[in-house]
XYZ file of C-alpha atoms in Angstrom:
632
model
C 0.000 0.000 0.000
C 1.221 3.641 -0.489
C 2.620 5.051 2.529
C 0.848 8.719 0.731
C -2.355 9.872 2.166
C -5.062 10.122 -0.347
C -6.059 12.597 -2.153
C -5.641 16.535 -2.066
C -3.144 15.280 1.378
C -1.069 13.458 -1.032
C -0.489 16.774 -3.311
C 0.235 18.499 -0.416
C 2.576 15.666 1.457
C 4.513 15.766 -2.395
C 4.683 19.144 -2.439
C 6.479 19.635 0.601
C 8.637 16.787 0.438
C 9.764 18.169 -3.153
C 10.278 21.521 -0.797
C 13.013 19.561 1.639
C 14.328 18.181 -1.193
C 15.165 21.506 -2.886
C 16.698 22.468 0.418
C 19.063 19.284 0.578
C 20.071 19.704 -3.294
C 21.604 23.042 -2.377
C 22.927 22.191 0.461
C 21.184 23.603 3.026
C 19.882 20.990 5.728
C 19.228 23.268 8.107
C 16.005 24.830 5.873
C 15.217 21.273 5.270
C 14.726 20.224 8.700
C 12.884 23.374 9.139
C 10.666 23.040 6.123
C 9.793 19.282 7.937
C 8.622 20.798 10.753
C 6.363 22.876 9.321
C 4.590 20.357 7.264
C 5.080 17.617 9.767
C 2.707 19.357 12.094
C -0.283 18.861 10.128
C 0.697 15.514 8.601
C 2.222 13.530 11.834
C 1.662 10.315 10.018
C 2.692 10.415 6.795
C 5.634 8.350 6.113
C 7.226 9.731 3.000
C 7.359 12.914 4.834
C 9.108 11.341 8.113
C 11.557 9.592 5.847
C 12.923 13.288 3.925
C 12.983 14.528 7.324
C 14.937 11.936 8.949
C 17.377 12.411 5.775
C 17.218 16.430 6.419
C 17.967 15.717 9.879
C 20.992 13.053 8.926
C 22.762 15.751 6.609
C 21.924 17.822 9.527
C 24.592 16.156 11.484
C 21.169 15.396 14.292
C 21.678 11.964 14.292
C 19.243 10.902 17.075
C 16.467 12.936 15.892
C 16.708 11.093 12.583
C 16.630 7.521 14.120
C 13.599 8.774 16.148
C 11.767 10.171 12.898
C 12.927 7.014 11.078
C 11.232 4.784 13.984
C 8.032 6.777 13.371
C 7.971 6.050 9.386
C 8.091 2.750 10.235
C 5.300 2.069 12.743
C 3.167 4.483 10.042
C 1.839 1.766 8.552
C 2.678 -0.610 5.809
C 5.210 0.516 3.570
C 5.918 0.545 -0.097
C 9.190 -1.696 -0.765
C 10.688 1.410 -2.396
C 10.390 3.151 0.630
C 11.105 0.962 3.193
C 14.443 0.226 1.556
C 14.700 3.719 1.830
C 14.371 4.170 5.880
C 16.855 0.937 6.154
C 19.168 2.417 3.778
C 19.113 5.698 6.117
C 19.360 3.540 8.971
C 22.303 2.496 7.933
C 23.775 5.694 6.647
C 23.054 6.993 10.517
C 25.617 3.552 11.711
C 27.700 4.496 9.007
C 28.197 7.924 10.045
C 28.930 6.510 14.144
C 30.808 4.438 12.933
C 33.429 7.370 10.699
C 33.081 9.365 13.882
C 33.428 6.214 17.009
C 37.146 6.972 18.401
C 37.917 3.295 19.639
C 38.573 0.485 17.330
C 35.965 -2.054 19.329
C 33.411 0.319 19.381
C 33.694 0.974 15.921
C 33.296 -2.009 14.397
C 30.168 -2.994 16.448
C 28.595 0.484 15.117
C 30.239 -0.660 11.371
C 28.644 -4.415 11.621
C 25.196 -2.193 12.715
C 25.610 0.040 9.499
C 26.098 -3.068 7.100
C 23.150 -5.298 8.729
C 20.616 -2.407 7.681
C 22.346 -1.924 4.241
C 22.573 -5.800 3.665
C 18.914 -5.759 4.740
C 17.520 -3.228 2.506
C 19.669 -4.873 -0.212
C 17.723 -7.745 -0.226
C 14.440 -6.121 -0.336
C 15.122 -5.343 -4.381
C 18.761 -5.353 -4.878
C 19.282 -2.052 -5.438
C 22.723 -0.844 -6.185
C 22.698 1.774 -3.712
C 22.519 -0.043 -0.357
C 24.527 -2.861 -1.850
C 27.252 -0.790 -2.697
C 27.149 0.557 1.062
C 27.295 -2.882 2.419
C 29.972 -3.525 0.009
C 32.201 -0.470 1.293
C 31.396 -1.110 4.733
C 32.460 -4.856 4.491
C 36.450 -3.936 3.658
C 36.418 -1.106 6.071
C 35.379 -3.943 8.610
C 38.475 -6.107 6.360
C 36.210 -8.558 4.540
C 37.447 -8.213 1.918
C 35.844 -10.777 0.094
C 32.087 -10.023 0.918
C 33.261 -6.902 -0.540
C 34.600 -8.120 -4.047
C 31.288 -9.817 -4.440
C 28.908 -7.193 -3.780
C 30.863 -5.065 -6.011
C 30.990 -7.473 -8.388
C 27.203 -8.043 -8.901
C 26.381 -4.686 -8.441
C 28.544 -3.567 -11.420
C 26.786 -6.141 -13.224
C 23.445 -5.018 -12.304
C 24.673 -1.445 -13.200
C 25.750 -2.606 -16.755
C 22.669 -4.181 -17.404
C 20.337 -0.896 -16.332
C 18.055 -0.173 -19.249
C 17.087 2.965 -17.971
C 19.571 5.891 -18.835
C 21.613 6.688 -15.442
C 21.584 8.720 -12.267
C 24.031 10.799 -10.512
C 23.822 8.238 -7.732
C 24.484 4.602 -10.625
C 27.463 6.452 -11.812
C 28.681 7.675 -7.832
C 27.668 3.664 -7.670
C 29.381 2.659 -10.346
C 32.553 4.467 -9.540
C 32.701 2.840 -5.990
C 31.935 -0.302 -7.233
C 34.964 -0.081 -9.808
C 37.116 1.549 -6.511
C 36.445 -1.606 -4.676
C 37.550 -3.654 -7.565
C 40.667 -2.143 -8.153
C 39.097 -0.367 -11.536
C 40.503 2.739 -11.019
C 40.260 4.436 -14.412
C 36.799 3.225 -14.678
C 36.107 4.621 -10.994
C 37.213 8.073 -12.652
C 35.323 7.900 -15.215
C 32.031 7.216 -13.191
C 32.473 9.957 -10.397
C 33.504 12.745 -13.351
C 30.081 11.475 -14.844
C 28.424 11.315 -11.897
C 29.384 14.970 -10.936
C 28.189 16.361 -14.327
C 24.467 14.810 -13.904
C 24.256 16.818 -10.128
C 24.473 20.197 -11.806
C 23.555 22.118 -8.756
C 22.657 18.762 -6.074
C 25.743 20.247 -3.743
C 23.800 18.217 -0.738
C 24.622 14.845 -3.034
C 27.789 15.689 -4.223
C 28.595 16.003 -0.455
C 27.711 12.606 0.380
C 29.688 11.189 -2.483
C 32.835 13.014 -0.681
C 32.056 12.066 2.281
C 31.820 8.489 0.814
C 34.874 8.647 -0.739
C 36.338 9.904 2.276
C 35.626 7.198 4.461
C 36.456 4.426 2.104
C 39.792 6.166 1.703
C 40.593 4.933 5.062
C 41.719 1.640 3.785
C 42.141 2.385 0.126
C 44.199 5.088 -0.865
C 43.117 5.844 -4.355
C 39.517 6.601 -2.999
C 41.008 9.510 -2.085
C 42.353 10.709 -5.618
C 38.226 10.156 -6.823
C 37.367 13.963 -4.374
C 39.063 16.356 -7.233
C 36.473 14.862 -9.504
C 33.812 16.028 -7.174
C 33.979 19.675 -6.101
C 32.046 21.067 -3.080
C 30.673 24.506 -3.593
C 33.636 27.380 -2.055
C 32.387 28.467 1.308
C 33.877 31.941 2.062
C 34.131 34.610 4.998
C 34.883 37.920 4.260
C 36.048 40.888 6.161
C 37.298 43.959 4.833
C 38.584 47.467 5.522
C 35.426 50.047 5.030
C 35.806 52.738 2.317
C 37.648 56.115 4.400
C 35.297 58.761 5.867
C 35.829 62.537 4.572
C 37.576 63.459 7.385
C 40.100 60.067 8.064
C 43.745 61.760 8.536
C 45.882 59.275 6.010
C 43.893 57.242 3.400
C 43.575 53.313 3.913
C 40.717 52.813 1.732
C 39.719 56.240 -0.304
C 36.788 56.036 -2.556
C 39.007 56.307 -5.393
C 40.367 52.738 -4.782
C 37.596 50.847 -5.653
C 37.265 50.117 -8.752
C 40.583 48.259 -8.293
C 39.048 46.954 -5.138
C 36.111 45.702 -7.224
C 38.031 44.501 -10.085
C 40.448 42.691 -7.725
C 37.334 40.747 -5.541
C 35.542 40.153 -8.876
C 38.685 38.028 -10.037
C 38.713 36.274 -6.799
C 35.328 34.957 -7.015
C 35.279 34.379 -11.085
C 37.839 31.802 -9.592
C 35.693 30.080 -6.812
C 33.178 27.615 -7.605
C 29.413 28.084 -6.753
C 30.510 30.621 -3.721
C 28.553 30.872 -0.668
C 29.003 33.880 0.866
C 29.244 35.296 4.864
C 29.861 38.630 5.099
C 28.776 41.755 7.050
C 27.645 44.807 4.638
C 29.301 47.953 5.516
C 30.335 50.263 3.009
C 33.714 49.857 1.447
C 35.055 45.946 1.157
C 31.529 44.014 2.400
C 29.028 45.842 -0.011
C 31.295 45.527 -2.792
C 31.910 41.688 -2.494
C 27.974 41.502 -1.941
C 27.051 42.908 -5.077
C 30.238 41.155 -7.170
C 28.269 37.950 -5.636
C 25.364 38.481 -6.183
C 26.129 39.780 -9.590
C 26.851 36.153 -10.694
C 24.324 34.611 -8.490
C 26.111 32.878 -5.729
C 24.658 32.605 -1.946
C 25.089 35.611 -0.110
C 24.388 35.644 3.813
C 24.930 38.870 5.877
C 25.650 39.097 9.418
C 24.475 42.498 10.925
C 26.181 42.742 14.142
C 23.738 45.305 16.090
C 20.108 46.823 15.002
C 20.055 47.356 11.605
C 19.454 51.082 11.649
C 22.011 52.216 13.889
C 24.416 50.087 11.785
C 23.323 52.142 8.617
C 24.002 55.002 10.540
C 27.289 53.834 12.068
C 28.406 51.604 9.129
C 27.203 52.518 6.318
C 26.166 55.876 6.001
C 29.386 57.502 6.773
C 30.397 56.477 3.455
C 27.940 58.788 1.473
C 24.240 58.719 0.690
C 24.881 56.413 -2.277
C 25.867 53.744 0.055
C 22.722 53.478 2.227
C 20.968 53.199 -1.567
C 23.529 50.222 -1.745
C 22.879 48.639 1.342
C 19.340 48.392 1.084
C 19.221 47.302 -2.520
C 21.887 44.345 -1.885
C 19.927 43.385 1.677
C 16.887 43.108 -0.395
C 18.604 40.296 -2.704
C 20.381 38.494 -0.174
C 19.810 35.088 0.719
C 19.620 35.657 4.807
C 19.882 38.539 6.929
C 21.050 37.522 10.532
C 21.066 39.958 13.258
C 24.082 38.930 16.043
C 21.865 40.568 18.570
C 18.576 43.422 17.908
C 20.374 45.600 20.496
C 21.619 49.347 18.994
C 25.704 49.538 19.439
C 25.652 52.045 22.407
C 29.630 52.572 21.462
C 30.562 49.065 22.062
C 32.641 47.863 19.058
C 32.773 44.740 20.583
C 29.466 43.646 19.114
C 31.689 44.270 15.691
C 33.642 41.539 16.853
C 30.822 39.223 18.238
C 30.036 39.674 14.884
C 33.194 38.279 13.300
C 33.159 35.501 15.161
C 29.895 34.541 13.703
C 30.561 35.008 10.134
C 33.811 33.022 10.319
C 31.919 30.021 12.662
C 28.652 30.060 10.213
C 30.508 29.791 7.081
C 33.266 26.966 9.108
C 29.197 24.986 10.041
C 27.907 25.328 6.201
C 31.657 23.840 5.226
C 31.539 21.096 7.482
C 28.179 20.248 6.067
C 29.303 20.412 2.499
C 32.234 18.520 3.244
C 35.032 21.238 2.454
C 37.229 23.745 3.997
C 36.055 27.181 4.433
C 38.024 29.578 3.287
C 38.577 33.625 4.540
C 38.809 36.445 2.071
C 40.455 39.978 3.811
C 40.468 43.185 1.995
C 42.904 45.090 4.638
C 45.523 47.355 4.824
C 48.395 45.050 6.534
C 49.706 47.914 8.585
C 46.743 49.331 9.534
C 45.854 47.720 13.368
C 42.460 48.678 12.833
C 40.084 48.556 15.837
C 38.352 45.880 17.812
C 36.799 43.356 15.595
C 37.998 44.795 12.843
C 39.799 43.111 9.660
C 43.243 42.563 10.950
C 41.662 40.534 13.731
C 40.081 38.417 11.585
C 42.861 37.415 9.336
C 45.295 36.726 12.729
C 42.122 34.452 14.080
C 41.642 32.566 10.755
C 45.374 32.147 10.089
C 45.356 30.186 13.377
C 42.122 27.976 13.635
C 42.102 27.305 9.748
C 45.376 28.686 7.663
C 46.019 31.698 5.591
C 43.508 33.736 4.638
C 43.335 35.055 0.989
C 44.636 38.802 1.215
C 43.372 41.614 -1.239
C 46.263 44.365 -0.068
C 44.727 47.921 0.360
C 48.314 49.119 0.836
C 49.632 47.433 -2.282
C 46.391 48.961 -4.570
C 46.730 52.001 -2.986
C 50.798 52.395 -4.418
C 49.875 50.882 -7.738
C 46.937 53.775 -7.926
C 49.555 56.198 -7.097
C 51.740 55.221 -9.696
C 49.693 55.349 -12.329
C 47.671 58.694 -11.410
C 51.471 60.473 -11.699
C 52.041 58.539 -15.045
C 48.654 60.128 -16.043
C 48.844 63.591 -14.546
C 52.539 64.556 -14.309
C 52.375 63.815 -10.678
C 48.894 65.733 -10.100
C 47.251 64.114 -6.719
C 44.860 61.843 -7.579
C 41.859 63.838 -5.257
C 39.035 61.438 -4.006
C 35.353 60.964 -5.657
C 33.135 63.619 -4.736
C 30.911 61.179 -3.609
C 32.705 60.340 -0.992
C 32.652 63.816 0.863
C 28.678 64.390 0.983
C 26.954 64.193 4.134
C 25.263 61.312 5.185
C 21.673 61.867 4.608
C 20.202 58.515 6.634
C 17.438 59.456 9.198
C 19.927 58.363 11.764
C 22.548 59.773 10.697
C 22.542 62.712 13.431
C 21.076 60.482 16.152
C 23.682 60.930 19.144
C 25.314 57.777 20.190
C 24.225 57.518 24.464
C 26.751 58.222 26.702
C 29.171 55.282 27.526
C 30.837 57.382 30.766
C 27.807 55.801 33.229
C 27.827 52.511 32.323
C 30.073 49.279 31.983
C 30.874 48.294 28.503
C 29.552 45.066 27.024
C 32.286 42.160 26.481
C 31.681 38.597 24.445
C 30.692 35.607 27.298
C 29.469 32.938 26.872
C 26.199 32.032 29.629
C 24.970 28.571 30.518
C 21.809 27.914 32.157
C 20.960 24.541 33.636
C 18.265 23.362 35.910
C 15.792 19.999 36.911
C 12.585 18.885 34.590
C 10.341 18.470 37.703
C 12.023 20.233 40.415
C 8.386 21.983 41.536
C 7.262 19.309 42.268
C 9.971 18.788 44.982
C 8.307 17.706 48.458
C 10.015 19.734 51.180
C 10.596 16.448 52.517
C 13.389 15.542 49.730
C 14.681 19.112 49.362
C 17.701 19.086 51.400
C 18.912 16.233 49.813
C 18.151 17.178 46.395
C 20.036 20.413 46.913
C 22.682 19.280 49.121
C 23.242 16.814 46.095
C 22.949 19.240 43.587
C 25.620 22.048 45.512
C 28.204 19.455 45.850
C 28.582 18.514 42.310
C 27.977 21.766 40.866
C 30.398 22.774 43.245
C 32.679 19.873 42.369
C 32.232 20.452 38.669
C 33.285 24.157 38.989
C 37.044 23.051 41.171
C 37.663 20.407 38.528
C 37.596 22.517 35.830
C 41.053 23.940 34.002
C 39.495 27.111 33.546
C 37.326 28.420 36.277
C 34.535 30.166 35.036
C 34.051 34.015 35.493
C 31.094 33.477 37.889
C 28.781 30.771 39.317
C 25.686 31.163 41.024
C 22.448 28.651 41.924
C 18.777 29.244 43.054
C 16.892 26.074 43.682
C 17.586 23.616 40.944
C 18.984 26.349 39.029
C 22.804 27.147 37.759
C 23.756 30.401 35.742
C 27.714 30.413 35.010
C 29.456 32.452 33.125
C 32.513 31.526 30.727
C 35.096 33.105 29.034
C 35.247 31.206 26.209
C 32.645 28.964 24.370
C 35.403 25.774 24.353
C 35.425 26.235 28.167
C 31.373 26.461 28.347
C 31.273 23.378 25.989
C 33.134 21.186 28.037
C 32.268 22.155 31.153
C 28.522 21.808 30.365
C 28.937 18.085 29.016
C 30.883 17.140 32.003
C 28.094 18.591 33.888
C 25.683 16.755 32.657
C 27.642 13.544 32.521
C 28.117 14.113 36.642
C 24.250 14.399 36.944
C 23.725 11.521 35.143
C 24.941 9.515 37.491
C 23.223 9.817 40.291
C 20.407 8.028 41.627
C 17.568 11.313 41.849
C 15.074 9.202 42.527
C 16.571 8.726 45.875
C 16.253 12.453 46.614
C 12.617 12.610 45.625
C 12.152 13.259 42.033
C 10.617 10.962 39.043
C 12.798 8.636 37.325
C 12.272 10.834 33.979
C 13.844 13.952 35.485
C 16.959 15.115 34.319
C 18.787 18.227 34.406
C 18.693 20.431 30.660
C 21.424 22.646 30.345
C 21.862 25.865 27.243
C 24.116 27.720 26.438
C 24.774 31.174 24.391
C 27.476 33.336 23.566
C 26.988 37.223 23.568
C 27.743 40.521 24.577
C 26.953 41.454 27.892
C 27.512 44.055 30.514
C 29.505 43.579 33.996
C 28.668 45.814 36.661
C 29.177 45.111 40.998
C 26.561 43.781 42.368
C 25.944 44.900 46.231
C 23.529 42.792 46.741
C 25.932 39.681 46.327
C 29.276 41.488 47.031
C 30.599 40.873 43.672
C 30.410 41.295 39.794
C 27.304 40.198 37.725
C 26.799 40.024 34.502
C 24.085 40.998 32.151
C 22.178 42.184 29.768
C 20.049 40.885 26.705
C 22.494 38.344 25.967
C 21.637 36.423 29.717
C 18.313 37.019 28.567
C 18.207 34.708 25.149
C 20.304 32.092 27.248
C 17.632 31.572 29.685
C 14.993 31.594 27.465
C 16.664 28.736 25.751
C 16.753 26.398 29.056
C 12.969 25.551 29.487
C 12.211 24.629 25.871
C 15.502 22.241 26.299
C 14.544 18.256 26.758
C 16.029 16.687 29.739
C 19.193 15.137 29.256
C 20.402 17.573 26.494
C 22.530 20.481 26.276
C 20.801 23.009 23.906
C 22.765 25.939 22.238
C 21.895 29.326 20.462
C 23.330 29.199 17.004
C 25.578 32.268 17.816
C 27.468 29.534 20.924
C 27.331 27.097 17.519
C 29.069 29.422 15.316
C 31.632 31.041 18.159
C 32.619 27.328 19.109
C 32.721 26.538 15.096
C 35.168 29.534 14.365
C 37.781 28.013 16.435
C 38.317 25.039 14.154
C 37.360 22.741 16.995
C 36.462 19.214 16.046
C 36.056 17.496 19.477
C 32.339 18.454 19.638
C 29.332 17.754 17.362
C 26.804 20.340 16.852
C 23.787 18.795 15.810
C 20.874 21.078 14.446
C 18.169 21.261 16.058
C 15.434 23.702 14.259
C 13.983 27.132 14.829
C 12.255 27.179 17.861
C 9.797 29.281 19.590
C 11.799 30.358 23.430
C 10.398 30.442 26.633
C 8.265 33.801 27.863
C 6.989 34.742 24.010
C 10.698 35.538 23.377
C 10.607 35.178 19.677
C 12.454 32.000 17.956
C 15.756 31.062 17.413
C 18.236 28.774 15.202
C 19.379 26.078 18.380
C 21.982 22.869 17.796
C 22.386 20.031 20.068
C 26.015 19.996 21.623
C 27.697 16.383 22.576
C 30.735 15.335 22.191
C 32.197 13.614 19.060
């Protein structure tokens, strides 16, 4: 029986699993899994829909939300062969993907056997090349090598007998089929061909590297096959802006960039399929927005504080013409992200909060694409700049992922020089008049407030933890509980290499504040780890209640606190953190994408961040982008 509801609910089930499917061709599982939930709500039974979300949810890195969704599909009702060869084959893919990431050899190969009994299963169902070719790949990594040679074997048969003209996924098939039987020429050949019928499927072409990368493990040449199949360029940028009227020696004059443009438009005619993070203020950002978008790649901007103040602050100094610019790019972009909705109130460090997030988002969409981001810098290399600012980000990139590609305002700036004497007899060339007029943005003579009475904001990261059913407490079991719950918090906090910046509980409540997002990260898994293990049922609560920690990185204000005798922090930043705690399940640490993207721009790899969806906060506090932290 078709798994489809009847009638106009089967147009409508179709239609929006064509819609996830659009979002995983491009690459983009985290609009897939939040295209799911949006249809799932009013279809909760409809298999073919759980299946595309459990695959949204697999690219998506969520690999426990996928199983669950897969579980559901499958107690749906009866199921289509098709389709249930399908959910195994995903199944397995899930195993497969424990078993690339499990750390210790015996644990691995118990995931690897898991993965292979799901492929082998769904194999048998119809023989279909694609979970036979899994099971064949999986069966030398786990060095049977001769289950292997046979499943290659008959799939390459079954491949050269296909009638029907082929798919990107029979050639990828066909090419690890010839792989596994030592065919490499013929393994070229497929993957090239397998590539040029994906035009534009950057989600599929991701899997086939990440295939390739995993069977490269034990045979090298699988390896040589990823050239054939090129992942899409993910790229940061960060870049001087263009010089105010009244800046004392030039860095970026308005008479620069045409060279500027000519100079980022080369860059990117050399890139393939860019995505794009950037910020958009005027000078280096707007100009790489609109060479982007002028040959249609992905552009997402990161504004770092409300969107009118940064006109006024960021863009508008420039001239009139760029606030025309700004708002004509914004309206073409693919995403607009706001690193917080608060106004700057002279704190450039939300410039570098900012930063951080362009460089982790574009590091998240690379990881997902299987590539390396890279980090384009339009700077002045002896210019210091200020907080935040360029030269920061090319000295932070250089270290968490190598050098960044440099587009030298210094170097532009002596070649412009040269040739405006060559064409003038050594006449100055004088700036554009354009870049002189006053800035005529509404907010462009709005006072900035008064930073002399207050504390200025700084980055933190916040984590917020606390007990699914601690109201319903009996007085009787509260000294234990919290007795219980002191001492390890307590414990937690001493055994920590970096103590964080402050700690403080209220019931079954703890709010501490980090330095770093690393030190959060590991400090709130080990926290949750201690919880785990004890016995709460002992100290009055259900058997289902665990603690459900979040986290978020932000800016956020310091200030004495006489009430406790020491600093506090906060601000709107503390805010979004708690409002991320209740809509946490137990037994999970929850995190903002902002704490995803700061942890992501360090080039760690010893956590997974697992996407979650957008989700409504606590209080009516609007919705937000969260990913599931564990550890790899």
């Amino acid at each position: 029986m078709d798994s489809h509801p009847p009638g106009s609910d089967h147009a409508a089930s179709a239609k929006s699993c064509e819609r996830i499917r659009k979002h995983l061709e491009r690459g983009a599982p985290w609009e897939a899994c939040d295209a799911f939930r949006e249809a799932i709500a009013q279809r909760t039974g409809d298999a073919d829909l759980l299946y595309w979300g459990a695959l949204a949810h697999a690219r998506a890195g969520a690999a426990k939300t996928a199983h669950a969704l897969l579980d559901r599909a499958q107690a749906a009702g009866s199921l289509a062969p098709g389709r249930l060869a399908d959910i195994l084959s995903l199944r397995g893919r899930l195993w497969k993907d424990a078993f690339h990431r499990a750390p210790h050899a015996a644990a691995a190969m118990g995931l690897g056997e898991r993965a292979r009994g799901e492929y082998l299963a769904a194999y048998q169902l119809q023989r279909d090349p694609y979970p036979g070719i899994n099971a064949a790949t999986l069966s030398l990594l786990l060095g049977d090598r001769a289950a292997a040679t046979s499943l290659a074997q008959a799939i390459a048969g079954t491949l050269a007998a296909q009638k029907t003209p082929r798919t990107c996924w029979d050639h990828a098939t066909a090419g690890e089929a010839a792989l596994l039987l030592g065919q490499f020429d013929r393994a070229r050949q497929s993957y090239a061909a397998a590539f040029a019928a994906a035009p534009g499927d950057t989600g599929s072409v991701a899997s086939m590297r990440r295939q390739a990368g995993l069977l490269a493990r034990v045979l090298p040449e699988a390896a040589t096959m990823l050239p054939l199949l090129p992942a899409p360029a993910v790229v940061a940028v960060s870049g001087h802006m263009i010089d105010a009227p009244d800046r004392p020696e030039p860095r970026f004059p308005s008479a620069l960039e045409p060279r500027v443009a000519v100079a980022i438009r080369q860059y990117l005619a050399g890139l393939r399929e860019p995505i794009i993070y950037t910020s958009a203020a005027c000078g280096a950002d707007l100009i790489c927005i609109e060479a982007a978008l002028a040959i249609g790649a992905e552009v997402n901007v990161v504004l770092p504080f409300d969107r009118d103040d940064f006109v006024r602050i960021s863009v508008a100094v420039g001239g009139a013409g760029w606030v025309r610019r700004f708002d004509d790019a914004l309206a073409r972009v693919a995403r607009v992200i706001p690193a917080i909705h608060e106004s700057h109130l002279g704190d450039d460090v939300l410039f570098e909060h900012a930063a951080w997030l362009i460089e982790g988002l574009a590091a998240l969409r690379a990881s997902q694409l299987q590539t390396v981001p890279s980090l384009l810098c339009v700077l002045d290399v002896a210019d210091a700049g200020r907080v935040g600012g360029t030269l920061a980000a090319f000295l932070r990139w250089q270290q968490h992922f190598g050098p960044p590609h440099v587009i030298d305002l210094h170097e532009l700036r002596a070649q412009s020089a040269t040739h405006a004497q060559a064409a003038a007899g050594g006449e100055r060339n004088l700036p554009a008049l354009g870049a002189a007029s006053s800035p005529s943005h509404p907010l462009a003579t709005h006072s900035i407030p008064d930073v002399a009475t207050r504390p200025r904001r700084t980055l933190k990261t916040l984590m917020f933890a606390d007990f699914a059913g601690y109201s319903r407490l009996h007085d009787a079991f509260a000294p234990l509980f919290q007795a219980s719950f002191w001492k390890i918090a307590a414990a937690q906090i001493e055994a920590s290499p970096v103590k964080p910046l402050m700690a403080n509980t209220w019931g079954d409540a703890l709010y501490v504040v980090f330095e770093s997002a690393h030190d959060a990260a590991e400090f709130a898994l080990q926290f949750l780890a201690r919880m785990r293990e004890v016995d709460w049922m002992a100290a009055g609560l259900s058997d289902t209640s665990e603690v459900r920690v979040a986290l978020h990185t932000g800016p956020v204000f310091c200030g004495f606190d006489p009430i406790m005798g020491r600093d506090n922090y906060f601000g709107s930043s503390v805010t979004n953190a708690a409002r991320i705690e209740p809509v946490t399940p137990p037994g999970m640490v929850y995190a903002s994408e902002a704490f995803a993207a700061t942890l992501a721009a360090t080039g760690q790899d010893a956590y997974a961040l697992e996407y979650v969806g957008l989700m409504p906060l606590a209080k009516g506090y609007g919705e937000s982008r969260i990913y599931r932290l564990e550890r790899r």
